[in-house]
Amino acid sequence: MNDRPATAGPQHDSPDRTTAGSAPVLSAPSPMARRVMSQARYETLTMLRNGEQLLLLVILPLIALIALTRMDLLDAVLPAGSSRVDYAVPGVLALSVISNAFSGQGIQTGFDRRYGVLRQLSTTPLGRSGLIAGKLCAILIVLLVQTLLICGVALAMGWRVPWSGVPLAAVLLVLGAVAFTGLGLLVAGTLRAEATLAVVNLLWVLLAVAGGTLAPAGALPEWIAPLVGLLPSAALSDGLRAVLVPASGLSPLGPVVLLTVWAVGAWAATARWFRWS
């Protein structure tokens, strides 16, 4: 990704000074919820209007879904009674979370930090907590769009939806988004923008190929499979397979606990080491 120019961000209501005759009047800032949603709307449109972001957020996950369904890459680990598309969907949904919450938001935040946008927004009535809340809301909105597109294509390819597992799958997707957002902000807030770009892109490739995302950690060599199974990518993918592929025989409890640990640890580290400028 090339360096992108600084963006001014949304216009939040602030205590602007106006005059009525000779007396200055201060306008009150809008409610926090309104400011957060304004920021979320701005962040969402920024991601969806960026061609490189669309490639990362939508095109690559859809290519992965088609490739896993048309090729025999998952046949060795495919549970009896499940089709390729049934087993591919959870991994592709996990990849969409990583693309959105980790890579996409990490790169965007890294360059916003470089150009001083984060520092400027953090001094507005939105504040630092409102800015982070807006980013999280934007990630969840984009994740909803990603999920609908991926599931729509999967349905057209013959995916059989296990409706009983959908509610828990939604919980896992949100938990995964929270964990990977924390990790993305940690990288963006501690490294230079160019280093952030290199690190998150490299990690995206590694997590997709060998991080238990598109294929389970058990499909990897025995000497590395236990370590990969501890990664948040593997936890998210295994949890989604447990609830969306009944024939897998997996339990979602372990992945939920592991994702929670990663989420808490990532946000604690971000709160400690994130630099706004």
PDB file of C-alpha atoms in Angstrom:
ATOM      1  CA  MET A   1       0.000   0.000   0.000  1.00  0.00           C
ATOM      2  CA  ASN A   2       1.277   3.429  -0.860  1.00  0.00           C
ATOM      3  CA  ASP A   3       1.399   6.213   1.679  1.00  0.00           C
ATOM      4  CA  ARG A   4      -1.937   7.926   1.789  1.00  0.00           C
ATOM      5  CA  PRO A   5      -2.459  11.579   2.610  1.00  0.00           C
ATOM      6  CA  ALA A   6      -3.755  12.651   5.962  1.00  0.00           C
ATOM      7  CA  THR A   7      -7.482  12.755   6.376  1.00  0.00           C
ATOM      8  CA  ALA A   8      -9.192  15.306   8.499  1.00  0.00           C
ATOM      9  CA  GLY A   9     -11.781  12.915   9.863  1.00  0.00           C
ATOM     10  CA  PRO A  10     -15.424  13.683  10.512  1.00  0.00           C
ATOM     11  CA  GLN A  11     -16.583  17.010  11.779  1.00  0.00           C
ATOM     12  CA  HIS A  12     -17.576  16.595  15.428  1.00  0.00           C
ATOM     13  CA  ASP A  13     -19.559  19.200  17.270  1.00  0.00           C
ATOM     14  CA  SER A  14     -17.185  21.093  19.527  1.00  0.00           C
ATOM     15  CA  PRO A  15     -17.387  24.098  21.827  1.00  0.00           C
ATOM     16  CA  ASP A  16     -17.129  26.622  18.945  1.00  0.00           C
ATOM     17  CA  ARG A  17     -17.151  30.265  19.934  1.00  0.00           C
ATOM     18  CA  THR A  18     -19.768  32.456  18.240  1.00  0.00           C
ATOM     19  CA  THR A  19     -20.945  35.959  18.928  1.00  0.00           C
ATOM     20  CA  ALA A  20     -24.362  37.377  19.644  1.00  0.00           C
ATOM     21  CA  GLY A  21     -23.829  41.109  19.720  1.00  0.00           C
ATOM     22  CA  SER A  22     -20.738  41.535  21.843  1.00  0.00           C
ATOM     23  CA  ALA A  23     -21.165  38.487  24.093  1.00  0.00           C
ATOM     24  CA  PRO A  24     -19.398  35.205  23.128  1.00  0.00           C
ATOM     25  CA  VAL A  25     -21.555  32.074  23.159  1.00  0.00           C
ATOM     26  CA  LEU A  26     -20.267  28.527  23.521  1.00  0.00           C
ATOM     27  CA  SER A  27     -22.169  25.776  21.697  1.00  0.00           C
ATOM     28  CA  ALA A  28     -22.484  22.528  23.620  1.00  0.00           C
ATOM     29  CA  PRO A  29     -20.974  19.379  22.107  1.00  0.00           C
ATOM     30  CA  SER A  30     -23.332  16.722  20.802  1.00  0.00           C
ATOM     31  CA  PRO A  31     -23.964  13.569  22.891  1.00  0.00           C
ATOM     32  CA  MET A  32     -21.128  11.022  22.968  1.00  0.00           C
ATOM     33  CA  ALA A  33     -23.180   8.359  21.195  1.00  0.00           C
ATOM     34  CA  ARG A  34     -23.774  10.702  18.281  1.00  0.00           C
ATOM     35  CA  ARG A  35     -20.086  11.601  18.080  1.00  0.00           C
ATOM     36  CA  VAL A  36     -19.057   7.934  18.149  1.00  0.00           C
ATOM     37  CA  MET A  37     -21.500   7.029  15.379  1.00  0.00           C
ATOM     38  CA  SER A  38     -20.285   9.974  13.301  1.00  0.00           C
ATOM     39  CA  GLN A  39     -16.729   8.669  13.641  1.00  0.00           C
ATOM     40  CA  ALA A  40     -17.875   5.122  12.898  1.00  0.00           C
ATOM     41  CA  ARG A  41     -19.634   6.280   9.735  1.00  0.00           C
ATOM     42  CA  TYR A  42     -16.505   8.106   8.603  1.00  0.00           C
ATOM     43  CA  GLU A  43     -14.239   5.119   9.332  1.00  0.00           C
ATOM     44  CA  THR A  44     -16.619   2.731   7.552  1.00  0.00           C
ATOM     45  CA  LEU A  45     -16.841   4.845   4.396  1.00  0.00           C
ATOM     46  CA  THR A  46     -13.078   5.319   4.388  1.00  0.00           C
ATOM     47  CA  MET A  47     -12.526   1.553   4.373  1.00  0.00           C
ATOM     48  CA  LEU A  48     -15.221   0.753   1.822  1.00  0.00           C
ATOM     49  CA  ARG A  49     -14.172   3.499  -0.605  1.00  0.00           C
ATOM     50  CA  ASN A  50     -10.516   2.480  -0.644  1.00  0.00           C
ATOM     51  CA  GLY A  51      -9.715   0.102  -3.507  1.00  0.00           C
ATOM     52  CA  GLU A  52      -6.789  -1.532  -1.704  1.00  0.00           C
ATOM     53  CA  GLN A  53      -8.925  -2.023   1.391  1.00  0.00           C
ATOM     54  CA  LEU A  54     -11.693  -3.628  -0.684  1.00  0.00           C
ATOM     55  CA  LEU A  55      -9.143  -6.050  -2.128  1.00  0.00           C
ATOM     56  CA  LEU A  56      -8.090  -7.031   1.379  1.00  0.00           C
ATOM     57  CA  LEU A  57     -11.542  -7.023   2.961  1.00  0.00           C
ATOM     58  CA  VAL A  58     -13.690  -8.621   0.264  1.00  0.00           C
ATOM     59  CA  ILE A  59     -11.912  -9.826  -2.860  1.00  0.00           C
ATOM     60  CA  LEU A  60      -9.208 -11.963  -1.241  1.00  0.00           C
ATOM     61  CA  PRO A  61     -11.590 -13.763   1.176  1.00  0.00           C
ATOM     62  CA  LEU A  62     -13.969 -14.515  -1.717  1.00  0.00           C
ATOM     63  CA  ILE A  63     -11.066 -15.826  -3.819  1.00  0.00           C
ATOM     64  CA  ALA A  64     -10.074 -18.038  -0.883  1.00  0.00           C
ATOM     65  CA  LEU A  65     -13.639 -19.354  -0.593  1.00  0.00           C
ATOM     66  CA  ILE A  66     -13.811 -20.243  -4.289  1.00  0.00           C
ATOM     67  CA  ALA A  67     -10.326 -21.802  -4.279  1.00  0.00           C
ATOM     68  CA  LEU A  68     -11.007 -23.965  -1.221  1.00  0.00           C
ATOM     69  CA  THR A  69     -14.295 -25.127  -2.708  1.00  0.00           C
ATOM     70  CA  ARG A  70     -13.012 -25.900  -6.187  1.00  0.00           C
ATOM     71  CA  MET A  71      -9.687 -27.485  -5.205  1.00  0.00           C
ATOM     72  CA  ASP A  72      -8.867 -30.494  -3.018  1.00  0.00           C
ATOM     73  CA  LEU A  73      -6.848 -28.545  -0.435  1.00  0.00           C
ATOM     74  CA  LEU A  74      -9.162 -29.457   2.461  1.00  0.00           C
ATOM     75  CA  ASP A  75     -10.038 -33.013   1.434  1.00  0.00           C
ATOM     76  CA  ALA A  76      -7.515 -34.557   3.850  1.00  0.00           C
ATOM     77  CA  VAL A  77      -9.180 -32.949   6.890  1.00  0.00           C
ATOM     78  CA  LEU A  78     -12.768 -32.863   5.662  1.00  0.00           C
ATOM     79  CA  PRO A  79     -15.139 -34.493   8.210  1.00  0.00           C
ATOM     80  CA  ALA A  80     -17.426 -37.223   6.946  1.00  0.00           C
ATOM     81  CA  GLY A  81     -20.749 -35.845   5.790  1.00  0.00           C
ATOM     82  CA  SER A  82     -19.420 -32.337   5.125  1.00  0.00           C
ATOM     83  CA  SER A  83     -18.812 -30.723   1.756  1.00  0.00           C
ATOM     84  CA  ARG A  84     -15.856 -28.541   0.850  1.00  0.00           C
ATOM     85  CA  VAL A  85     -17.874 -25.351   1.020  1.00  0.00           C
ATOM     86  CA  ASP A  86     -19.293 -26.335   4.438  1.00  0.00           C
ATOM     87  CA  TYR A  87     -15.776 -26.630   5.820  1.00  0.00           C
ATOM     88  CA  ALA A  88     -14.365 -23.653   3.926  1.00  0.00           C
ATOM     89  CA  VAL A  89     -16.873 -21.052   5.157  1.00  0.00           C
ATOM     90  CA  PRO A  90     -15.651 -20.884   8.809  1.00  0.00           C
ATOM     91  CA  GLY A  91     -12.029 -20.381   7.773  1.00  0.00           C
ATOM     92  CA  VAL A  92     -12.930 -17.700   5.231  1.00  0.00           C
ATOM     93  CA  LEU A  93     -15.070 -15.868   7.803  1.00  0.00           C
ATOM     94  CA  ALA A  94     -12.099 -15.937  10.185  1.00  0.00           C
ATOM     95  CA  LEU A  95      -9.875 -14.589   7.405  1.00  0.00           C
ATOM     96  CA  SER A  96     -12.316 -11.723   6.846  1.00  0.00           C
ATOM     97  CA  VAL A  97     -12.022 -10.795  10.535  1.00  0.00           C
ATOM     98  CA  ILE A  98      -8.220 -10.764  10.320  1.00  0.00           C
ATOM     99  CA  SER A  99      -8.326  -8.714   7.110  1.00  0.00           C
ATOM    100  CA  ASN A 100     -10.706  -6.181   8.623  1.00  0.00           C
ATOM    101  CA  ALA A 101      -9.832  -5.814  12.307  1.00  0.00           C
ATOM    102  CA  PHE A 102      -6.095  -6.536  12.138  1.00  0.00           C
ATOM    103  CA  SER A 103      -4.643  -5.696   8.725  1.00  0.00           C
ATOM    104  CA  GLY A 104      -7.094  -3.073   7.472  1.00  0.00           C
ATOM    105  CA  GLN A 105      -7.508  -1.165  10.724  1.00  0.00           C
ATOM    106  CA  GLY A 106      -3.849  -1.549  11.635  1.00  0.00           C
ATOM    107  CA  ILE A 107      -2.673   0.027   8.379  1.00  0.00           C
ATOM    108  CA  GLN A 108      -5.259   2.806   8.490  1.00  0.00           C
ATOM    109  CA  THR A 109      -4.470   3.665  12.113  1.00  0.00           C
ATOM    110  CA  GLY A 110      -0.731   3.540  11.469  1.00  0.00           C
ATOM    111  CA  PHE A 111      -0.935   6.143   8.718  1.00  0.00           C
ATOM    112  CA  ASP A 112      -3.456   8.265  10.625  1.00  0.00           C
ATOM    113  CA  ARG A 113      -0.953   8.310  13.474  1.00  0.00           C
ATOM    114  CA  ARG A 114       1.898   9.219  11.149  1.00  0.00           C
ATOM    115  CA  TYR A 115       0.051  12.201   9.688  1.00  0.00           C
ATOM    116  CA  GLY A 116      -1.161  13.472  13.060  1.00  0.00           C
ATOM    117  CA  VAL A 117      -4.834  12.654  12.524  1.00  0.00           C
ATOM    118  CA  LEU A 118      -5.064  10.576  15.708  1.00  0.00           C
ATOM    119  CA  ARG A 119      -3.539  13.316  17.813  1.00  0.00           C
ATOM    120  CA  GLN A 120      -5.926  15.914  16.388  1.00  0.00           C
ATOM    121  CA  LEU A 121      -9.050  13.783  16.823  1.00  0.00           C
ATOM    122  CA  SER A 122      -8.086  12.810  20.365  1.00  0.00           C
ATOM    123  CA  THR A 123      -8.204  16.478  21.388  1.00  0.00           C
ATOM    124  CA  THR A 124     -11.741  17.043  20.050  1.00  0.00           C
ATOM    125  CA  PRO A 125     -14.905  16.394  22.132  1.00  0.00           C
ATOM    126  CA  LEU A 126     -14.809  12.879  20.655  1.00  0.00           C
ATOM    127  CA  GLY A 127     -11.813  12.085  22.863  1.00  0.00           C
ATOM    128  CA  ARG A 128      -9.608   9.020  22.805  1.00  0.00           C
ATOM    129  CA  SER A 129     -12.247   6.633  24.135  1.00  0.00           C
ATOM    130  CA  GLY A 130     -14.779   7.878  21.578  1.00  0.00           C
ATOM    131  CA  LEU A 131     -12.261   7.485  18.770  1.00  0.00           C
ATOM    132  CA  ILE A 132     -11.533   3.875  19.738  1.00  0.00           C
ATOM    133  CA  ALA A 133     -15.256   3.160  20.123  1.00  0.00           C
ATOM    134  CA  GLY A 134     -15.873   4.606  16.657  1.00  0.00           C
ATOM    135  CA  LYS A 135     -13.197   2.379  15.174  1.00  0.00           C
ATOM    136  CA  LEU A 136     -14.693  -0.701  16.816  1.00  0.00           C
ATOM    137  CA  CYS A 137     -18.167   0.154  15.566  1.00  0.00           C
ATOM    138  CA  ALA A 138     -16.825   0.664  12.041  1.00  0.00           C
ATOM    139  CA  ILE A 139     -15.059  -2.695  12.146  1.00  0.00           C
ATOM    140  CA  LEU A 140     -18.260  -4.448  13.210  1.00  0.00           C
ATOM    141  CA  ILE A 141     -20.258  -2.723  10.454  1.00  0.00           C
ATOM    142  CA  VAL A 142     -17.725  -3.726   7.811  1.00  0.00           C
ATOM    143  CA  LEU A 143     -17.605  -7.244   9.270  1.00  0.00           C
ATOM    144  CA  LEU A 144     -21.378  -7.492   8.841  1.00  0.00           C
ATOM    145  CA  VAL A 145     -21.017  -6.517   5.173  1.00  0.00           C
ATOM    146  CA  GLN A 146     -18.200  -9.040   4.712  1.00  0.00           C
ATOM    147  CA  THR A 147     -20.185 -11.810   6.390  1.00  0.00           C
ATOM    148  CA  LEU A 148     -23.293 -11.201   4.295  1.00  0.00           C
ATOM    149  CA  LEU A 149     -21.269 -11.248   1.063  1.00  0.00           C
ATOM    150  CA  ILE A 150     -19.312 -14.378   1.960  1.00  0.00           C
ATOM    151  CA  CYS A 151     -22.391 -16.236   3.160  1.00  0.00           C
ATOM    152  CA  GLY A 152     -24.352 -15.147   0.088  1.00  0.00           C
ATOM    153  CA  VAL A 153     -21.686 -16.506  -2.261  1.00  0.00           C
ATOM    154  CA  ALA A 154     -21.380 -19.667  -0.158  1.00  0.00           C
ATOM    155  CA  LEU A 155     -25.159 -20.233  -0.328  1.00  0.00           C
ATOM    156  CA  ALA A 156     -24.984 -19.918  -4.112  1.00  0.00           C
ATOM    157  CA  MET A 157     -22.253 -22.570  -4.061  1.00  0.00           C
ATOM    158  CA  GLY A 158     -24.376 -25.004  -2.038  1.00  0.00           C
ATOM    159  CA  TRP A 159     -23.520 -24.162   1.563  1.00  0.00           C
ATOM    160  CA  ARG A 160     -25.876 -25.781   4.060  1.00  0.00           C
ATOM    161  CA  VAL A 161     -26.435 -23.347   6.911  1.00  0.00           C
ATOM    162  CA  PRO A 162     -26.480 -24.966  10.386  1.00  0.00           C
ATOM    163  CA  TRP A 163     -28.941 -22.476  11.855  1.00  0.00           C
ATOM    164  CA  SER A 164     -28.490 -23.688  15.412  1.00  0.00           C
ATOM    165  CA  GLY A 165     -24.857 -22.591  15.343  1.00  0.00           C
ATOM    166  CA  VAL A 166     -25.411 -19.129  13.868  1.00  0.00           C
ATOM    167  CA  PRO A 167     -25.907 -17.215  17.181  1.00  0.00           C
ATOM    168  CA  LEU A 168     -22.698 -18.568  18.712  1.00  0.00           C
ATOM    169  CA  ALA A 169     -20.878 -17.987  15.424  1.00  0.00           C
ATOM    170  CA  ALA A 170     -21.898 -14.322  15.632  1.00  0.00           C
ATOM    171  CA  VAL A 171     -20.510 -14.135  19.174  1.00  0.00           C
ATOM    172  CA  LEU A 172     -17.227 -15.676  18.012  1.00  0.00           C
ATOM    173  CA  LEU A 173     -16.937 -13.231  15.119  1.00  0.00           C
ATOM    174  CA  VAL A 174     -17.444 -10.252  17.442  1.00  0.00           C
ATOM    175  CA  LEU A 175     -14.980 -11.659  19.994  1.00  0.00           C
ATOM    176  CA  GLY A 176     -12.461 -12.294  17.228  1.00  0.00           C
ATOM    177  CA  ALA A 177     -12.938  -8.750  15.935  1.00  0.00           C
ATOM    178  CA  VAL A 178     -12.280  -7.335  19.407  1.00  0.00           C
ATOM    179  CA  ALA A 179      -9.123  -9.441  19.820  1.00  0.00           C
ATOM    180  CA  PHE A 180      -7.682  -8.637  16.393  1.00  0.00           C
ATOM    181  CA  THR A 181      -8.549  -4.948  16.688  1.00  0.00           C
ATOM    182  CA  GLY A 182      -6.508  -4.813  19.864  1.00  0.00           C
ATOM    183  CA  LEU A 183      -3.597  -6.542  18.120  1.00  0.00           C
ATOM    184  CA  GLY A 184      -3.859  -4.260  15.089  1.00  0.00           C
ATOM    185  CA  LEU A 185      -3.875  -1.120  17.240  1.00  0.00           C
ATOM    186  CA  LEU A 186      -0.939  -2.466  19.242  1.00  0.00           C
ATOM    187  CA  VAL A 187       1.170  -2.783  16.089  1.00  0.00           C
ATOM    188  CA  ALA A 188      -0.026   0.562  14.670  1.00  0.00           C
ATOM    189  CA  GLY A 189       0.587   2.386  17.939  1.00  0.00           C
ATOM    190  CA  THR A 190       4.120   1.119  18.556  1.00  0.00           C
ATOM    191  CA  LEU A 191       5.728   0.926  15.096  1.00  0.00           C
ATOM    192  CA  ARG A 192       6.245   3.463  12.336  1.00  0.00           C
ATOM    193  CA  ALA A 193       3.611   3.469   9.584  1.00  0.00           C
ATOM    194  CA  GLU A 194       5.908   1.801   7.027  1.00  0.00           C
ATOM    195  CA  ALA A 195       6.865  -0.905   9.528  1.00  0.00           C
ATOM    196  CA  THR A 196       3.194  -1.405  10.427  1.00  0.00           C
ATOM    197  CA  LEU A 197       2.366  -1.887   6.743  1.00  0.00           C
ATOM    198  CA  ALA A 198       5.083  -4.525   6.348  1.00  0.00           C
ATOM    199  CA  VAL A 199       4.354  -6.352   9.610  1.00  0.00           C
ATOM    200  CA  VAL A 200       0.583  -6.647   9.270  1.00  0.00           C
ATOM    201  CA  ASN A 201       0.784  -7.737   5.619  1.00  0.00           C
ATOM    202  CA  LEU A 202       3.386 -10.381   6.467  1.00  0.00           C
ATOM    203  CA  LEU A 203       1.364 -11.618   9.431  1.00  0.00           C
ATOM    204  CA  TRP A 204      -1.795 -11.688   7.304  1.00  0.00           C
ATOM    205  CA  VAL A 205      -0.121 -14.076   4.869  1.00  0.00           C
ATOM    206  CA  LEU A 206       1.351 -16.248   7.635  1.00  0.00           C
ATOM    207  CA  LEU A 207      -1.911 -16.460   9.569  1.00  0.00           C
ATOM    208  CA  ALA A 208      -3.905 -17.252   6.425  1.00  0.00           C
ATOM    209  CA  VAL A 209      -1.537 -19.960   5.187  1.00  0.00           C
ATOM    210  CA  ALA A 210      -0.099 -21.480   8.362  1.00  0.00           C
ATOM    211  CA  GLY A 211      -1.976 -19.909  11.260  1.00  0.00           C
ATOM    212  CA  GLY A 212      -4.840 -22.394  11.461  1.00  0.00           C
ATOM    213  CA  THR A 213      -7.175 -20.037   9.592  1.00  0.00           C
ATOM    214  CA  LEU A 214      -8.105 -21.563   6.230  1.00  0.00           C
ATOM    215  CA  ALA A 215      -7.026 -25.044   7.321  1.00  0.00           C
ATOM    216  CA  PRO A 216      -7.072 -26.341  10.924  1.00  0.00           C
ATOM    217  CA  ALA A 217      -3.874 -26.437  12.941  1.00  0.00           C
ATOM    218  CA  GLY A 218      -4.180 -30.237  13.025  1.00  0.00           C
ATOM    219  CA  ALA A 219      -3.419 -30.323   9.308  1.00  0.00           C
ATOM    220  CA  LEU A 220       0.081 -28.933   9.979  1.00  0.00           C
ATOM    221  CA  PRO A 221       3.142 -31.019  10.970  1.00  0.00           C
ATOM    222  CA  GLU A 222       2.944 -32.443  14.481  1.00  0.00           C
ATOM    223  CA  TRP A 223       5.905 -30.434  15.758  1.00  0.00           C
ATOM    224  CA  ILE A 224       4.216 -27.084  15.128  1.00  0.00           C
ATOM    225  CA  ALA A 225       0.492 -27.859  15.302  1.00  0.00           C
ATOM    226  CA  PRO A 226       0.191 -27.390  19.122  1.00  0.00           C
ATOM    227  CA  LEU A 227       1.826 -23.949  18.928  1.00  0.00           C
ATOM    228  CA  VAL A 228      -0.342 -22.842  16.011  1.00  0.00           C
ATOM    229  CA  GLY A 229      -3.401 -24.016  17.927  1.00  0.00           C
ATOM    230  CA  LEU A 230      -2.690 -21.317  20.534  1.00  0.00           C
ATOM    231  CA  LEU A 231      -2.882 -18.470  18.009  1.00  0.00           C
ATOM    232  CA  PRO A 232      -6.003 -16.265  17.917  1.00  0.00           C
ATOM    233  CA  SER A 233      -6.447 -17.105  14.230  1.00  0.00           C
ATOM    234  CA  ALA A 234      -6.643 -20.818  14.996  1.00  0.00           C
ATOM    235  CA  ALA A 235      -8.929 -20.220  17.988  1.00  0.00           C
ATOM    236  CA  LEU A 236     -11.358 -18.186  15.890  1.00  0.00           C
ATOM    237  CA  SER A 237     -11.358 -20.644  12.998  1.00  0.00           C
ATOM    238  CA  ASP A 238     -11.699 -23.710  15.234  1.00  0.00           C
ATOM    239  CA  GLY A 239     -14.527 -22.077  17.168  1.00  0.00           C
ATOM    240  CA  LEU A 240     -16.400 -21.276  13.960  1.00  0.00           C
ATOM    241  CA  ARG A 241     -15.844 -24.812  12.658  1.00  0.00           C
ATOM    242  CA  ALA A 242     -17.163 -26.201  15.938  1.00  0.00           C
ATOM    243  CA  VAL A 243     -20.483 -24.359  15.599  1.00  0.00           C
ATOM    244  CA  LEU A 244     -20.884 -24.259  11.815  1.00  0.00           C
ATOM    245  CA  VAL A 245     -19.644 -27.767  10.969  1.00  0.00           C
ATOM    246  CA  PRO A 246     -21.469 -30.153  13.339  1.00  0.00           C
ATOM    247  CA  ALA A 247     -19.620 -33.155  11.908  1.00  0.00           C
ATOM    248  CA  SER A 248     -16.280 -31.698  13.021  1.00  0.00           C
ATOM    249  CA  GLY A 249     -16.807 -32.939  16.587  1.00  0.00           C
ATOM    250  CA  LEU A 250     -15.056 -29.847  17.974  1.00  0.00           C
ATOM    251  CA  SER A 251     -16.063 -27.931  21.094  1.00  0.00           C
ATOM    252  CA  PRO A 252     -16.298 -24.118  20.981  1.00  0.00           C
ATOM    253  CA  LEU A 253     -15.436 -23.720  24.684  1.00  0.00           C
ATOM    254  CA  GLY A 254     -11.653 -23.834  24.301  1.00  0.00           C
ATOM    255  CA  PRO A 255     -11.586 -21.362  21.378  1.00  0.00           C
ATOM    256  CA  VAL A 256     -13.855 -18.928  23.252  1.00  0.00           C
ATOM    257  CA  VAL A 257     -11.571 -18.984  26.310  1.00  0.00           C
ATOM    258  CA  LEU A 258      -8.444 -18.608  24.179  1.00  0.00           C
ATOM    259  CA  LEU A 259      -9.902 -15.717  22.178  1.00  0.00           C
ATOM    260  CA  THR A 260     -10.933 -13.996  25.405  1.00  0.00           C
ATOM    261  CA  VAL A 261      -7.396 -14.289  26.754  1.00  0.00           C
ATOM    262  CA  TRP A 262      -5.973 -12.838  23.526  1.00  0.00           C
ATOM    263  CA  ALA A 263      -8.509  -9.988  23.566  1.00  0.00           C
ATOM    264  CA  VAL A 264      -7.754  -9.027  27.175  1.00  0.00           C
ATOM    265  CA  GLY A 265      -4.004  -9.290  26.638  1.00  0.00           C
ATOM    266  CA  ALA A 266      -4.038  -7.320  23.377  1.00  0.00           C
ATOM    267  CA  TRP A 267      -6.083  -4.443  24.790  1.00  0.00           C
ATOM    268  CA  ALA A 268      -4.041  -4.341  27.995  1.00  0.00           C
ATOM    269  CA  ALA A 269      -0.843  -4.091  25.950  1.00  0.00           C
ATOM    270  CA  THR A 270      -2.403  -1.450  23.688  1.00  0.00           C
ATOM    271  CA  ALA A 271      -3.482   0.643  26.681  1.00  0.00           C
ATOM    272  CA  ARG A 272       0.057   0.417  28.051  1.00  0.00           C
ATOM    273  CA  TRP A 273       2.187   1.028  24.941  1.00  0.00           C
ATOM    274  CA  PHE A 274       0.032   2.739  22.309  1.00  0.00           C
ATOM    275  CA  ARG A 275       1.459   6.100  21.246  1.00  0.00           C
ATOM    276  CA  TRP A 276      -0.887   8.681  19.743  1.00  0.00           C
ATOM    277  CA  SER A 277       1.826  10.514  17.842  1.00  0.00           C
TER     278      SER A 277
END
